[in-house]
mmCIF file of C-alpha atoms in Angstrom:
data_model
loop_
_atom_site.group_PDB
_atom_site.id
_atom_site.type_symbol
_atom_site.label_atom_id
_atom_site.label_comp_id
_atom_site.label_asym_id
_atom_site.label_seq_id
_atom_site.Cartn_x
_atom_site.Cartn_y
_atom_site.Cartn_z
ATOM 1 C CA MET A 1 321.619 193.054 -43.429
ATOM 2 C CA ARG A 2 320.496 191.100 -40.352
ATOM 3 C CA LYS A 3 317.936 193.757 -39.525
ATOM 4 C CA GLN A 4 316.476 193.503 -43.034
ATOM 5 C CA LEU A 5 316.199 189.709 -42.755
ATOM 6 C CA PHE A 6 314.600 189.950 -39.314
ATOM 7 C CA HIS A 7 312.030 192.454 -40.615
ATOM 8 C CA ALA A 8 311.334 190.188 -43.581
ATOM 9 C CA LEU A 9 310.805 187.205 -41.276
ATOM 10 C CA LEU A 10 308.580 189.193 -38.955
ATOM 11 C CA PHE A 11 306.511 190.442 -41.882
ATOM 12 C CA GLY A 12 306.201 186.877 -43.241
ATOM 13 C CA TRP A 13 305.103 185.448 -39.885
ATOM 14 C CA ILE A 14 302.524 188.199 -39.420
ATOM 15 C CA THR A 15 301.214 187.514 -42.918
ATOM 16 C CA VAL A 16 300.947 183.775 -42.269
ATOM 17 C CA LEU A 17 299.173 184.234 -38.940
ATOM 18 C CA GLY A 18 296.844 186.852 -40.443
ATOM 19 C CA LEU A 19 295.898 184.602 -43.355
ATOM 20 C CA ILE A 20 295.337 181.640 -41.028
ATOM 21 C CA LEU A 21 293.196 183.774 -38.700
ATOM 22 C CA ILE A 22 291.056 185.155 -41.527
ATOM 23 C CA SER A 23 290.672 181.679 -43.017
ATOM 24 C CA SER A 24 289.658 180.278 -39.632
ATOM 25 C CA VAL A 25 286.908 182.858 -39.286
ATOM 26 C CA ILE A 26 285.631 182.051 -42.785
ATOM 27 C CA ILE A 27 285.713 178.296 -42.112
ATOM 28 C CA ALA A 28 283.899 178.774 -38.793
ATOM 29 C CA PHE A 29 281.218 180.751 -40.596
ATOM 30 C CA LEU A 30 280.900 178.065 -43.289
ATOM 31 C CA LEU A 31 280.599 175.382 -40.608
ATOM 32 C CA LYS A 32 277.774 177.327 -39.019
ATOM 33 C CA VAL A 33 275.740 177.862 -42.189
ATOM 34 C CA THR A 34 276.558 174.722 -44.222
ATOM 35 C CA SER A 35 276.934 171.028 -43.586
ATOM 36 C CA LEU A 36 280.639 170.491 -44.268
ATOM 37 C CA ASP A 37 281.859 167.070 -43.216
ATOM 38 C CA GLU A 38 285.070 166.454 -41.299
ATOM 39 C CA ASN A 39 286.986 164.870 -44.201
ATOM 40 C CA LEU A 40 286.380 167.846 -46.483
ATOM 41 C CA LEU A 41 287.221 170.269 -43.686
ATOM 42 C CA SER A 42 290.534 168.506 -43.091
ATOM 43 C CA TRP A 43 291.512 168.908 -46.765
ATOM 44 C CA ILE A 44 290.382 172.530 -46.819
ATOM 45 C CA ALA A 45 292.495 173.291 -43.739
ATOM 46 C CA LEU A 46 295.530 171.598 -45.305
ATOM 47 C CA VAL A 47 295.219 173.579 -48.548
ATOM 48 C CA ILE A 48 294.714 176.844 -46.658
ATOM 49 C CA GLY A 49 297.773 176.105 -44.524
ATOM 50 C CA ILE A 50 299.949 175.339 -47.539
ATOM 51 C CA LEU A 51 298.761 178.461 -49.392
ATOM 52 C CA SER A 52 299.248 180.640 -46.311
ATOM 53 C CA LEU A 53 302.790 179.397 -45.760
ATOM 54 C CA PHE A 54 303.588 179.771 -49.464
ATOM 55 C CA ILE A 55 302.342 183.371 -49.448
ATOM 56 C CA GLY A 56 304.179 184.053 -46.182
ATOM 57 C CA GLY A 57 307.387 182.634 -47.648
ATOM 58 C CA LEU A 58 306.843 184.652 -50.827
ATOM 59 C CA ILE A 59 306.477 187.875 -48.874
ATOM 60 C CA THR A 60 309.484 187.012 -46.730
ATOM 61 C CA GLY A 61 311.522 186.444 -49.889
ATOM 62 C CA LEU A 62 310.315 189.700 -51.426
ATOM 63 C CA LYS A 63 311.220 191.658 -48.304
ATOM 64 C CA GLY A 64 314.480 189.812 -47.577
ATOM 65 C CA LYS A 65 315.794 189.984 -51.164
ATOM 66 C CA THR A 66 318.453 187.345 -50.475
ATOM 67 C CA LYS A 67 318.829 183.766 -49.194
ATOM 68 C CA GLY A 68 315.291 182.814 -50.197
ATOM 69 C CA TRP A 69 315.423 179.181 -49.219
ATOM 70 C CA ILE A 70 316.906 179.962 -45.810
ATOM 71 C CA ILE A 71 314.431 182.671 -44.855
ATOM 72 C CA GLY A 72 311.587 180.598 -46.317
ATOM 73 C CA ALA A 73 312.662 177.647 -44.175
ATOM 74 C CA ILE A 74 312.924 179.848 -41.095
ATOM 75 C CA THR A 75 309.439 181.193 -41.811
ATOM 76 C CA GLY A 76 308.015 177.661 -42.020
ATOM 77 C CA ILE A 77 309.954 176.381 -39.020
ATOM 78 C CA GLY A 78 308.903 179.408 -36.963
ATOM 79 C CA PHE A 79 305.252 178.712 -37.765
ATOM 80 C CA THR A 80 305.706 175.033 -36.881
ATOM 81 C CA ILE A 81 307.347 175.884 -33.557
ATOM 82 C CA PHE A 82 304.582 178.394 -32.784
ATOM 83 C CA THR A 83 301.913 175.783 -33.563
ATOM 84 C CA PHE A 84 303.713 173.114 -31.548
ATOM 85 C CA LEU A 85 304.072 175.394 -28.524
ATOM 86 C CA ILE A 86 300.388 176.287 -28.559
ATOM 87 C CA GLN A 87 299.394 172.643 -28.909
ATOM 88 C CA TYR A 88 301.861 171.335 -26.337
ATOM 89 C CA LEU A 89 301.512 174.059 -23.711
ATOM 90 C CA GLY A 90 297.779 174.611 -24.222
ATOM 91 C CA TYR A 91 296.539 171.080 -24.822
ATOM 92 C CA GLN A 92 299.410 168.927 -23.456
ATOM 93 C CA GLN A 93 299.700 167.039 -26.757
ATOM 94 C CA GLY A 94 302.607 166.657 -29.147
ATOM 95 C CA PHE A 95 302.386 166.350 -32.913
ATOM 96 C CA SER A 96 300.957 163.200 -34.397
ATOM 97 C CA ILE A 97 302.597 161.572 -37.416
ATOM 98 C CA GLU A 98 299.963 163.124 -39.689
ATOM 99 C CA GLN A 99 300.556 166.601 -38.258
ATOM 100 C CA SER A 100 304.313 166.175 -38.623
ATOM 101 C CA ILE A 101 303.884 165.321 -42.305
ATOM 102 C CA HIS A 102 301.606 168.329 -42.765
ATOM 103 C CA HIS A 103 304.145 170.630 -41.142
ATOM 104 C CA ILE A 104 306.927 169.278 -43.340
ATOM 105 C CA GLY A 105 304.708 170.231 -46.285
ATOM 106 C CA PHE A 106 304.141 173.676 -44.756
ATOM 107 C CA ILE A 107 307.884 174.223 -44.376
ATOM 108 C CA PHE A 108 308.454 173.067 -47.953
ATOM 109 C CA ALA A 109 305.752 175.469 -49.210
ATOM 110 C CA ALA A 110 307.380 178.356 -47.321
ATOM 111 C CA VAL A 111 310.794 177.454 -48.789
ATOM 112 C CA ILE A 112 309.375 177.432 -52.323
ATOM 113 C CA GLY A 113 307.640 180.753 -51.622
ATOM 114 C CA GLY A 114 310.875 182.258 -50.291
ATOM 115 C CA VAL A 115 312.854 181.137 -53.336
ATOM 116 C CA ILE A 116 310.238 182.494 -55.723
ATOM 117 C CA GLY A 117 309.943 185.724 -53.724
ATOM 118 C CA VAL A 118 313.664 186.421 -53.946
ATOM 119 C CA ASN A 119 313.749 185.615 -57.648
ATOM 120 C CA ILE A 120 310.667 187.660 -58.583
ATOM 121 C CA ILE A 121 312.621 190.847 -58.064
ATOM 122 C CA GLY A 122 315.221 189.884 -60.636
ATOM 123 C CA ASP A 123 318.960 190.130 -60.499
ATOM 124 C CA THR A 124 319.862 193.091 -58.281
ATOM 125 C CA ARG A 125 323.628 192.508 -58.408
ATOM 126 C CA GLU A 126 325.688 194.971 -60.340
#
């Protein structure tokens, strides 16, 4: 059971990081060829982050098949810790209040995705 949950979490984190990476490349391309302003870019990044964490939580829930809110929360918290470590160790900066609020939203989106992912399958108890 633990091995299944670990594989589900790993698959969810890989999905989240893959979606964020692909989205970053697309946004970088759009910045190069268009004239996006910083305010719009900030909202686009927030929506992409929320959608990525929701999809990651959904996939984690589908793979884990149980405890959707817990594995969704772990997916979101794992992403937040990963982001914090990169920012703190790479740029010597902690989270601002705005970033903390965003990451709470990311964790919440992953929890909702995990709950929906577990319940999409249906009742598997006999």
